[in-house]
Amino acid sequence: NGSVLMEGQKMSKSLKNIIPLAQAIDRFGTDPLRLSLMITAEPLKDADFSTELAKSMADNLERFYNGAMEIVKAPTTDDVELNGIDRWMLSRLQGYIREANEAMTEMKVRKTIHAALYNLNQDLDWYRRRVEAYRDRGDRRRAVQHVLRKVTEAQVRLLTPFTPHICEEIWEAMGNEGFVAFAGWPEPDEELVRLDSEELESVIRASIEDVQKIVNVTGIKPGNVHFYTADGWKWKVYLKALELSEAGKLDIGTLIRESFKDDELKARQREVPAYARGVVE
């Protein structure tokens, strides 16, 4: 049996740091209160309540709720054509579902919440930023809405054990029947895992951040930014390495043999082995 601390201290009348449960619910809300207690609790560790953390949880859940309600209002369809950033978001979602599953199996509640709320929201913010410029186009609007709804549905199910009231409300607004508490815990869909999309997006993101740093340091305001990329054959070798790595079969010899099955790469007998060695190392 553990205790609940108040900002690192034991609660006592002498310290005047006791907040009656009814007052805490009125002040912070039921779900923010639950979440702020659970996110500080781990096996063999006391929960450490903080009023600032509870306020932060309330702000995070309000943002989550408002964003989810905007998503469920828009029409959606599964008949969409996804592009690279869409596949990236859905692939990242599978990773967070897997991470949350593993954490919950080990009763690591804090890690589960971080995966399902904080980390997933960070990627969701990036996705929204990347699609903002063209999301109002008819074809792209449908694809973006499809992705956002898939993410929201999974996130609601992941957060239900911690914030049941807000999740049940969103679940109903999505048009689902029954309670989300009985809908089942999400499982990762391996068909949506796209390491190539994740790797490509990491390159894009790093490039954007590098440009921003250069702009900040130099103070210039470029009208256009030109990127010079590696030859196409190098990308073929690199993506082949990702496939082999995912299958647990990556080594220099295997990568070279698999690369030489491609006629373009086979014609580069001297260049491919040297590049493959650098990729593996």
PDB file of C-alpha atoms in Angstrom:
ATOM      1  CA  ASN A   1       0.000   0.000   0.000  1.00  0.00           C
ATOM      2  CA  GLY A   2       1.424   3.345  -1.015  1.00  0.00           C
ATOM      3  CA  SER A   3       0.697   6.904   0.039  1.00  0.00           C
ATOM      4  CA  VAL A   4      -0.248  10.043  -1.846  1.00  0.00           C
ATOM      5  CA  LEU A   5       2.245  12.840  -1.315  1.00  0.00           C
ATOM      6  CA  MET A   6       1.566  16.532  -1.743  1.00  0.00           C
ATOM      7  CA  GLU A   7       4.375  18.070  -3.789  1.00  0.00           C
ATOM      8  CA  GLY A   8       6.915  15.673  -2.300  1.00  0.00           C
ATOM      9  CA  GLN A   9       5.706  15.915   1.297  1.00  0.00           C
ATOM     10  CA  LYS A  10       3.411  13.772   3.382  1.00  0.00           C
ATOM     11  CA  MET A  11      -0.016  15.288   3.803  1.00  0.00           C
ATOM     12  CA  SER A  12      -0.757  16.404   7.341  1.00  0.00           C
ATOM     13  CA  LYS A  13      -2.880  18.925   9.190  1.00  0.00           C
ATOM     14  CA  SER A  14       0.220  20.571  10.632  1.00  0.00           C
ATOM     15  CA  LEU A  15       1.559  21.321   7.144  1.00  0.00           C
ATOM     16  CA  LYS A  16      -1.873  22.485   6.030  1.00  0.00           C
ATOM     17  CA  ASN A  17      -1.382  20.758   2.707  1.00  0.00           C
ATOM     18  CA  ILE A  18      -4.466  18.554   2.638  1.00  0.00           C
ATOM     19  CA  ILE A  19      -7.040  19.098  -0.107  1.00  0.00           C
ATOM     20  CA  PRO A  20     -10.298  17.207   0.506  1.00  0.00           C
ATOM     21  CA  LEU A  21     -11.205  15.014  -2.448  1.00  0.00           C
ATOM     22  CA  ALA A  22     -14.504  16.801  -3.096  1.00  0.00           C
ATOM     23  CA  GLN A  23     -12.708  20.164  -3.233  1.00  0.00           C
ATOM     24  CA  ALA A  24     -10.038  18.782  -5.546  1.00  0.00           C
ATOM     25  CA  ILE A  25     -12.690  17.504  -7.961  1.00  0.00           C
ATOM     26  CA  ASP A  26     -14.475  20.865  -7.960  1.00  0.00           C
ATOM     27  CA  ARG A  27     -11.202  22.710  -8.461  1.00  0.00           C
ATOM     28  CA  PHE A  28      -9.520  20.600 -11.131  1.00  0.00           C
ATOM     29  CA  GLY A  29     -12.162  18.247 -12.533  1.00  0.00           C
ATOM     30  CA  THR A  30     -12.473  14.487 -12.147  1.00  0.00           C
ATOM     31  CA  ASP A  31     -10.385  13.386 -15.133  1.00  0.00           C
ATOM     32  CA  PRO A  32      -7.553  15.908 -14.664  1.00  0.00           C
ATOM     33  CA  LEU A  33      -7.358  14.857 -11.018  1.00  0.00           C
ATOM     34  CA  ARG A  34      -7.201  11.158 -11.925  1.00  0.00           C
ATOM     35  CA  LEU A  35      -4.587  11.801 -14.588  1.00  0.00           C
ATOM     36  CA  SER A  36      -2.375  13.960 -12.363  1.00  0.00           C
ATOM     37  CA  LEU A  37      -2.336  11.208  -9.733  1.00  0.00           C
ATOM     38  CA  MET A  38      -1.734   8.360 -12.154  1.00  0.00           C
ATOM     39  CA  ILE A  39       1.031  10.047 -14.131  1.00  0.00           C
ATOM     40  CA  THR A  40       3.181  10.291 -10.992  1.00  0.00           C
ATOM     41  CA  ALA A  41       2.508   6.737  -9.829  1.00  0.00           C
ATOM     42  CA  GLU A  42       4.668   3.731 -10.644  1.00  0.00           C
ATOM     43  CA  PRO A  43       4.993   0.318  -8.990  1.00  0.00           C
ATOM     44  CA  LEU A  44       6.663   0.615  -5.571  1.00  0.00           C
ATOM     45  CA  LYS A  45       6.481   4.407  -5.750  1.00  0.00           C
ATOM     46  CA  ASP A  46       4.110   6.786  -3.982  1.00  0.00           C
ATOM     47  CA  ALA A  47       1.933   9.085  -6.061  1.00  0.00           C
ATOM     48  CA  ASP A  48       3.010  12.719  -5.753  1.00  0.00           C
ATOM     49  CA  PHE A  49       0.172  15.193  -6.281  1.00  0.00           C
ATOM     50  CA  SER A  50       0.874  18.739  -7.426  1.00  0.00           C
ATOM     51  CA  THR A  51      -1.621  21.541  -7.979  1.00  0.00           C
ATOM     52  CA  GLU A  52       0.434  22.855 -10.890  1.00  0.00           C
ATOM     53  CA  LEU A  53       0.471  19.410 -12.465  1.00  0.00           C
ATOM     54  CA  ALA A  54      -3.298  19.123 -12.029  1.00  0.00           C
ATOM     55  CA  LYS A  55      -3.757  22.490 -13.762  1.00  0.00           C
ATOM     56  CA  SER A  56      -1.474  21.351 -16.567  1.00  0.00           C
ATOM     57  CA  MET A  57      -3.460  18.124 -16.935  1.00  0.00           C
ATOM     58  CA  ALA A  58      -6.679  20.136 -17.121  1.00  0.00           C
ATOM     59  CA  ASP A  59      -5.219  22.296 -19.906  1.00  0.00           C
ATOM     60  CA  ASN A  60      -3.965  19.249 -21.813  1.00  0.00           C
ATOM     61  CA  LEU A  61      -7.291  17.452 -21.576  1.00  0.00           C
ATOM     62  CA  GLU A  62      -9.229  20.551 -22.602  1.00  0.00           C
ATOM     63  CA  ARG A  63      -7.016  20.840 -25.670  1.00  0.00           C
ATOM     64  CA  PHE A  64      -7.464  17.131 -26.402  1.00  0.00           C
ATOM     65  CA  TYR A  65     -11.236  17.366 -26.013  1.00  0.00           C
ATOM     66  CA  ASN A  66     -11.624  20.467 -28.187  1.00  0.00           C
ATOM     67  CA  GLY A  67      -9.407  19.016 -30.903  1.00  0.00           C
ATOM     68  CA  ALA A  68     -11.261  15.712 -30.872  1.00  0.00           C
ATOM     69  CA  MET A  69     -14.640  17.409 -31.108  1.00  0.00           C
ATOM     70  CA  GLU A  70     -13.496  19.394 -34.143  1.00  0.00           C
ATOM     71  CA  ILE A  71     -12.358  16.175 -35.799  1.00  0.00           C
ATOM     72  CA  VAL A  72     -15.561  14.225 -35.166  1.00  0.00           C
ATOM     73  CA  LYS A  73     -17.700  17.021 -36.615  1.00  0.00           C
ATOM     74  CA  ALA A  74     -16.133  16.645 -40.062  1.00  0.00           C
ATOM     75  CA  PRO A  75     -17.286  13.902 -42.458  1.00  0.00           C
ATOM     76  CA  THR A  76     -14.853  11.058 -42.992  1.00  0.00           C
ATOM     77  CA  THR A  77     -14.318   8.114 -45.315  1.00  0.00           C
ATOM     78  CA  ASP A  78     -11.878   5.222 -45.548  1.00  0.00           C
ATOM     79  CA  ASP A  79     -11.713   5.537 -49.342  1.00  0.00           C
ATOM     80  CA  VAL A  80      -8.754   7.917 -49.466  1.00  0.00           C
ATOM     81  CA  GLU A  81      -5.329   8.099 -51.077  1.00  0.00           C
ATOM     82  CA  LEU A  82      -2.603   8.562 -48.483  1.00  0.00           C
ATOM     83  CA  ASN A  83       0.696  10.303 -49.133  1.00  0.00           C
ATOM     84  CA  GLY A  84       4.003  10.180 -47.280  1.00  0.00           C
ATOM     85  CA  ILE A  85       3.099  12.361 -44.305  1.00  0.00           C
ATOM     86  CA  ASP A  86      -0.197  10.499 -43.831  1.00  0.00           C
ATOM     87  CA  ARG A  87       1.599   7.154 -43.777  1.00  0.00           C
ATOM     88  CA  TRP A  88       4.152   8.618 -41.368  1.00  0.00           C
ATOM     89  CA  MET A  89       1.450   9.654 -38.891  1.00  0.00           C
ATOM     90  CA  LEU A  90      -0.335   6.303 -39.009  1.00  0.00           C
ATOM     91  CA  SER A  91       2.975   4.460 -38.668  1.00  0.00           C
ATOM     92  CA  ARG A  92       3.971   6.539 -35.661  1.00  0.00           C
ATOM     93  CA  LEU A  93       0.572   5.829 -34.127  1.00  0.00           C
ATOM     94  CA  GLN A  94       1.258   2.083 -34.281  1.00  0.00           C
ATOM     95  CA  GLY A  95       4.526   2.660 -32.444  1.00  0.00           C
ATOM     96  CA  TYR A  96       2.799   4.507 -29.619  1.00  0.00           C
ATOM     97  CA  ILE A  97       0.107   1.831 -29.362  1.00  0.00           C
ATOM     98  CA  ARG A  98       2.836  -0.804 -29.074  1.00  0.00           C
ATOM     99  CA  GLU A  99       4.728   1.270 -26.504  1.00  0.00           C
ATOM    100  CA  ALA A 100       1.568   1.786 -24.435  1.00  0.00           C
ATOM    101  CA  ASN A 101       0.745  -1.928 -24.607  1.00  0.00           C
ATOM    102  CA  GLU A 102       4.169  -2.931 -23.348  1.00  0.00           C
ATOM    103  CA  ALA A 103       4.088  -0.331 -20.583  1.00  0.00           C
ATOM    104  CA  MET A 104       0.635  -1.353 -19.371  1.00  0.00           C
ATOM    105  CA  THR A 105       1.667  -5.006 -19.312  1.00  0.00           C
ATOM    106  CA  GLU A 106       4.440  -4.006 -16.905  1.00  0.00           C
ATOM    107  CA  MET A 107       2.075  -1.676 -14.978  1.00  0.00           C
ATOM    108  CA  LYS A 108       4.169   1.347 -15.967  1.00  0.00           C
ATOM    109  CA  VAL A 109       1.289   3.800 -15.933  1.00  0.00           C
ATOM    110  CA  ARG A 110       3.423   6.907 -16.307  1.00  0.00           C
ATOM    111  CA  LYS A 111       5.090   5.585 -19.460  1.00  0.00           C
ATOM    112  CA  THR A 112       1.714   4.590 -20.892  1.00  0.00           C
ATOM    113  CA  ILE A 113       0.283   8.072 -20.399  1.00  0.00           C
ATOM    114  CA  HIS A 114       3.350   9.733 -21.884  1.00  0.00           C
ATOM    115  CA  ALA A 115       3.085   7.581 -25.004  1.00  0.00           C
ATOM    116  CA  ALA A 116      -0.687   8.007 -25.397  1.00  0.00           C
ATOM    117  CA  LEU A 117      -0.913  11.709 -24.595  1.00  0.00           C
ATOM    118  CA  TYR A 118       2.298  13.720 -24.693  1.00  0.00           C
ATOM    119  CA  ASN A 119       4.365  11.908 -27.310  1.00  0.00           C
ATOM    120  CA  LEU A 120       1.448  11.193 -29.613  1.00  0.00           C
ATOM    121  CA  ASN A 121       0.275  14.803 -29.367  1.00  0.00           C
ATOM    122  CA  GLN A 122       3.734  16.051 -30.341  1.00  0.00           C
ATOM    123  CA  ASP A 123       3.622  14.016 -33.535  1.00  0.00           C
ATOM    124  CA  LEU A 124       0.036  15.092 -34.130  1.00  0.00           C
ATOM    125  CA  ASP A 125       1.090  18.750 -33.875  1.00  0.00           C
ATOM    126  CA  TRP A 126       3.839  18.112 -36.423  1.00  0.00           C
ATOM    127  CA  TYR A 127       1.410  16.351 -38.747  1.00  0.00           C
ATOM    128  CA  ARG A 128      -1.035  19.266 -38.585  1.00  0.00           C
ATOM    129  CA  ARG A 129       1.790  21.673 -39.318  1.00  0.00           C
ATOM    130  CA  ARG A 130       2.912  19.662 -42.342  1.00  0.00           C
ATOM    131  CA  VAL A 131      -0.551  19.355 -43.899  1.00  0.00           C
ATOM    132  CA  GLU A 132      -1.777  22.861 -43.110  1.00  0.00           C
ATOM    133  CA  ALA A 133      -0.773  24.372 -46.453  1.00  0.00           C
ATOM    134  CA  TYR A 134      -2.884  22.038 -48.577  1.00  0.00           C
ATOM    135  CA  ARG A 135      -5.399  20.366 -46.290  1.00  0.00           C
ATOM    136  CA  ASP A 136      -8.300  22.373 -47.785  1.00  0.00           C
ATOM    137  CA  ARG A 137      -7.910  20.690 -51.175  1.00  0.00           C
ATOM    138  CA  GLY A 138     -10.707  18.188 -51.678  1.00  0.00           C
ATOM    139  CA  ASP A 139      -8.574  15.066 -52.017  1.00  0.00           C
ATOM    140  CA  ARG A 140      -6.176  16.070 -49.269  1.00  0.00           C
ATOM    141  CA  ARG A 141      -8.927  17.191 -46.924  1.00  0.00           C
ATOM    142  CA  ARG A 142     -10.477  13.724 -46.991  1.00  0.00           C
ATOM    143  CA  ALA A 143      -7.130  12.012 -46.418  1.00  0.00           C
ATOM    144  CA  VAL A 144      -6.195  14.310 -43.536  1.00  0.00           C
ATOM    145  CA  GLN A 145      -9.588  13.863 -41.912  1.00  0.00           C
ATOM    146  CA  HIS A 146      -9.257  10.087 -42.245  1.00  0.00           C
ATOM    147  CA  VAL A 147      -5.867  10.134 -40.514  1.00  0.00           C
ATOM    148  CA  LEU A 148      -6.999  12.488 -37.740  1.00  0.00           C
ATOM    149  CA  ARG A 149     -10.026  10.357 -36.997  1.00  0.00           C
ATOM    150  CA  LYS A 150      -7.955   7.155 -36.862  1.00  0.00           C
ATOM    151  CA  VAL A 151      -5.534   8.799 -34.442  1.00  0.00           C
ATOM    152  CA  THR A 152      -8.339  10.201 -32.288  1.00  0.00           C
ATOM    153  CA  GLU A 153     -10.154   6.873 -32.086  1.00  0.00           C
ATOM    154  CA  ALA A 154      -6.996   5.080 -30.954  1.00  0.00           C
ATOM    155  CA  GLN A 155      -6.033   7.846 -28.526  1.00  0.00           C
ATOM    156  CA  VAL A 156      -9.468   7.821 -26.897  1.00  0.00           C
ATOM    157  CA  ARG A 157      -9.213   4.085 -26.303  1.00  0.00           C
ATOM    158  CA  LEU A 158      -5.677   4.406 -24.930  1.00  0.00           C
ATOM    159  CA  LEU A 159      -6.648   7.146 -22.480  1.00  0.00           C
ATOM    160  CA  THR A 160      -9.930   5.615 -21.293  1.00  0.00           C
ATOM    161  CA  PRO A 161      -8.431   3.863 -18.216  1.00  0.00           C
ATOM    162  CA  PHE A 162      -7.083   7.218 -17.024  1.00  0.00           C
ATOM    163  CA  THR A 163      -9.679   9.754 -18.196  1.00  0.00           C
ATOM    164  CA  PRO A 164     -12.887   7.744 -18.652  1.00  0.00           C
ATOM    165  CA  HIS A 165     -15.435  10.559 -18.546  1.00  0.00           C
ATOM    166  CA  ILE A 166     -13.974  12.725 -21.296  1.00  0.00           C
ATOM    167  CA  CYS A 167     -13.192   9.660 -23.424  1.00  0.00           C
ATOM    168  CA  GLU A 168     -16.739   8.309 -23.168  1.00  0.00           C
ATOM    169  CA  GLU A 169     -18.077  11.683 -24.285  1.00  0.00           C
ATOM    170  CA  ILE A 170     -15.775  11.814 -27.317  1.00  0.00           C
ATOM    171  CA  TRP A 171     -16.521   8.170 -28.151  1.00  0.00           C
ATOM    172  CA  GLU A 172     -20.248   8.869 -28.230  1.00  0.00           C
ATOM    173  CA  ALA A 173     -19.724  12.012 -30.322  1.00  0.00           C
ATOM    174  CA  MET A 174     -17.864   9.864 -32.860  1.00  0.00           C
ATOM    175  CA  GLY A 175     -21.071   7.910 -33.395  1.00  0.00           C
ATOM    176  CA  ASN A 176     -19.906   4.707 -31.747  1.00  0.00           C
ATOM    177  CA  GLU A 177     -22.347   2.452 -29.936  1.00  0.00           C
ATOM    178  CA  GLY A 178     -21.797   1.283 -26.381  1.00  0.00           C
ATOM    179  CA  PHE A 179     -19.072   2.367 -23.989  1.00  0.00           C
ATOM    180  CA  VAL A 180     -15.476   2.869 -25.046  1.00  0.00           C
ATOM    181  CA  ALA A 181     -14.518   1.093 -21.816  1.00  0.00           C
ATOM    182  CA  PHE A 182     -15.841  -2.100 -23.430  1.00  0.00           C
ATOM    183  CA  ALA A 183     -14.467  -1.376 -26.909  1.00  0.00           C
ATOM    184  CA  GLY A 184     -11.183  -3.126 -26.270  1.00  0.00           C
ATOM    185  CA  TRP A 185      -7.618  -1.914 -26.000  1.00  0.00           C
ATOM    186  CA  PRO A 186      -6.102  -0.994 -29.385  1.00  0.00           C
ATOM    187  CA  GLU A 187      -3.518  -3.249 -30.977  1.00  0.00           C
ATOM    188  CA  PRO A 188      -0.863  -2.075 -33.460  1.00  0.00           C
ATOM    189  CA  ASP A 189      -1.629  -2.715 -37.122  1.00  0.00           C
ATOM    190  CA  GLU A 190       1.618  -3.952 -38.636  1.00  0.00           C
ATOM    191  CA  GLU A 191       0.346  -3.223 -42.153  1.00  0.00           C
ATOM    192  CA  LEU A 192       0.397   0.484 -41.286  1.00  0.00           C
ATOM    193  CA  VAL A 193       3.998   0.439 -40.055  1.00  0.00           C
ATOM    194  CA  ARG A 194       6.115   2.248 -42.645  1.00  0.00           C
ATOM    195  CA  LEU A 195       9.729   2.646 -41.612  1.00  0.00           C
ATOM    196  CA  ASP A 196      10.542   4.249 -44.957  1.00  0.00           C
ATOM    197  CA  SER A 197       7.964   6.999 -44.345  1.00  0.00           C
ATOM    198  CA  GLU A 198       9.257   7.519 -40.808  1.00  0.00           C
ATOM    199  CA  GLU A 199      12.851   7.775 -41.982  1.00  0.00           C
ATOM    200  CA  LEU A 200      11.964  10.136 -44.818  1.00  0.00           C
ATOM    201  CA  GLU A 201       9.991  12.385 -42.481  1.00  0.00           C
ATOM    202  CA  SER A 202      12.861  12.494 -40.008  1.00  0.00           C
ATOM    203  CA  VAL A 203      15.075  13.776 -42.837  1.00  0.00           C
ATOM    204  CA  ILE A 204      12.490  16.394 -43.811  1.00  0.00           C
ATOM    205  CA  ARG A 205      12.056  17.494 -40.219  1.00  0.00           C
ATOM    206  CA  ALA A 206      15.784  17.736 -39.586  1.00  0.00           C
ATOM    207  CA  SER A 207      16.215  19.737 -42.804  1.00  0.00           C
ATOM    208  CA  ILE A 208      13.508  22.216 -41.830  1.00  0.00           C
ATOM    209  CA  GLU A 209      15.020  22.630 -38.366  1.00  0.00           C
ATOM    210  CA  ASP A 210      18.514  23.111 -39.833  1.00  0.00           C
ATOM    211  CA  VAL A 211      17.260  25.810 -42.189  1.00  0.00           C
ATOM    212  CA  GLN A 212      15.496  27.571 -39.328  1.00  0.00           C
ATOM    213  CA  LYS A 213      18.681  27.557 -37.248  1.00  0.00           C
ATOM    214  CA  ILE A 214      20.671  29.034 -40.147  1.00  0.00           C
ATOM    215  CA  VAL A 215      18.035  31.722 -40.683  1.00  0.00           C
ATOM    216  CA  ASN A 216      18.048  32.591 -36.975  1.00  0.00           C
ATOM    217  CA  VAL A 217      21.844  32.829 -36.823  1.00  0.00           C
ATOM    218  CA  THR A 218      22.346  34.785 -40.052  1.00  0.00           C
ATOM    219  CA  GLY A 219      19.248  36.949 -39.842  1.00  0.00           C
ATOM    220  CA  ILE A 220      18.576  36.472 -43.560  1.00  0.00           C
ATOM    221  CA  LYS A 221      15.092  36.122 -45.000  1.00  0.00           C
ATOM    222  CA  PRO A 222      15.410  33.810 -48.010  1.00  0.00           C
ATOM    223  CA  GLY A 223      12.730  33.841 -50.662  1.00  0.00           C
ATOM    224  CA  ASN A 224      13.522  30.252 -51.627  1.00  0.00           C
ATOM    225  CA  VAL A 225      15.555  27.441 -50.111  1.00  0.00           C
ATOM    226  CA  HIS A 226      17.145  24.839 -52.376  1.00  0.00           C
ATOM    227  CA  PHE A 227      18.064  21.352 -51.142  1.00  0.00           C
ATOM    228  CA  TYR A 228      20.537  19.115 -52.938  1.00  0.00           C
ATOM    229  CA  THR A 229      19.893  15.432 -52.292  1.00  0.00           C
ATOM    230  CA  ALA A 230      21.874  12.223 -52.680  1.00  0.00           C
ATOM    231  CA  ASP A 231      21.700  10.214 -55.904  1.00  0.00           C
ATOM    232  CA  GLY A 232      18.652   8.001 -56.297  1.00  0.00           C
ATOM    233  CA  TRP A 233      20.684   4.778 -56.181  1.00  0.00           C
ATOM    234  CA  LYS A 234      21.881   5.637 -52.673  1.00  0.00           C
ATOM    235  CA  TRP A 235      18.284   5.929 -51.520  1.00  0.00           C
ATOM    236  CA  LYS A 236      17.607   2.468 -52.925  1.00  0.00           C
ATOM    237  CA  VAL A 237      20.429   0.983 -50.871  1.00  0.00           C
ATOM    238  CA  TYR A 238      19.392   2.898 -47.771  1.00  0.00           C
ATOM    239  CA  LEU A 239      15.730   1.831 -47.974  1.00  0.00           C
ATOM    240  CA  LYS A 240      16.812  -1.758 -48.598  1.00  0.00           C
ATOM    241  CA  ALA A 241      18.886  -1.524 -45.410  1.00  0.00           C
ATOM    242  CA  LEU A 242      15.795  -0.385 -43.505  1.00  0.00           C
ATOM    243  CA  GLU A 243      13.824  -3.380 -44.765  1.00  0.00           C
ATOM    244  CA  LEU A 244      16.577  -5.791 -43.735  1.00  0.00           C
ATOM    245  CA  SER A 245      16.930  -4.107 -40.349  1.00  0.00           C
ATOM    246  CA  GLU A 246      13.211  -4.470 -39.699  1.00  0.00           C
ATOM    247  CA  ALA A 247      13.478  -8.181 -40.538  1.00  0.00           C
ATOM    248  CA  GLY A 248      16.544  -8.573 -38.306  1.00  0.00           C
ATOM    249  CA  LYS A 249      18.737  -9.583 -41.263  1.00  0.00           C
ATOM    250  CA  LEU A 250      20.924  -6.516 -41.749  1.00  0.00           C
ATOM    251  CA  ASP A 251      24.616  -7.097 -42.350  1.00  0.00           C
ATOM    252  CA  ILE A 252      27.004  -5.845 -45.026  1.00  0.00           C
ATOM    253  CA  GLY A 253      27.021  -9.046 -47.091  1.00  0.00           C
ATOM    254  CA  THR A 254      23.249  -9.418 -47.161  1.00  0.00           C
ATOM    255  CA  LEU A 255      22.736  -5.751 -47.997  1.00  0.00           C
ATOM    256  CA  ILE A 256      25.148  -5.943 -50.941  1.00  0.00           C
ATOM    257  CA  ARG A 257      23.600  -9.156 -52.277  1.00  0.00           C
ATOM    258  CA  GLU A 258      20.073  -7.771 -52.030  1.00  0.00           C
ATOM    259  CA  SER A 259      21.144  -4.484 -53.612  1.00  0.00           C
ATOM    260  CA  PHE A 260      22.711  -6.232 -56.606  1.00  0.00           C
ATOM    261  CA  LYS A 261      19.336  -7.779 -57.436  1.00  0.00           C
ATOM    262  CA  ASP A 262      18.495  -4.318 -58.775  1.00  0.00           C
ATOM    263  CA  ASP A 263      19.951  -3.765 -62.272  1.00  0.00           C
ATOM    264  CA  GLU A 264      20.799  -0.121 -61.607  1.00  0.00           C
ATOM    265  CA  LEU A 265      22.683  -1.003 -58.429  1.00  0.00           C
ATOM    266  CA  LYS A 266      24.371  -4.003 -60.023  1.00  0.00           C
ATOM    267  CA  ALA A 267      25.888  -1.655 -62.587  1.00  0.00           C
ATOM    268  CA  ARG A 268      27.634   0.177 -59.714  1.00  0.00           C
ATOM    269  CA  GLN A 269      29.894  -2.705 -58.638  1.00  0.00           C
ATOM    270  CA  ARG A 270      32.467  -0.423 -57.008  1.00  0.00           C
ATOM    271  CA  GLU A 271      30.253   2.225 -55.452  1.00  0.00           C
ATOM    272  CA  VAL A 272      27.524   0.119 -53.827  1.00  0.00           C
ATOM    273  CA  PRO A 273      29.745  -1.989 -51.487  1.00  0.00           C
ATOM    274  CA  ALA A 274      31.506   1.080 -50.089  1.00  0.00           C
ATOM    275  CA  TYR A 275      28.238   2.917 -49.536  1.00  0.00           C
ATOM    276  CA  ALA A 276      26.541  -0.184 -48.058  1.00  0.00           C
ATOM    277  CA  ARG A 277      29.378  -0.562 -45.565  1.00  0.00           C
ATOM    278  CA  GLY A 278      28.877   3.019 -44.402  1.00  0.00           C
ATOM    279  CA  VAL A 279      25.128   2.527 -44.046  1.00  0.00           C
ATOM    280  CA  VAL A 280      25.501  -0.603 -41.911  1.00  0.00           C
ATOM    281  CA  GLU A 281      28.207   0.919 -39.739  1.00  0.00           C
TER     282      GLU A 281
END
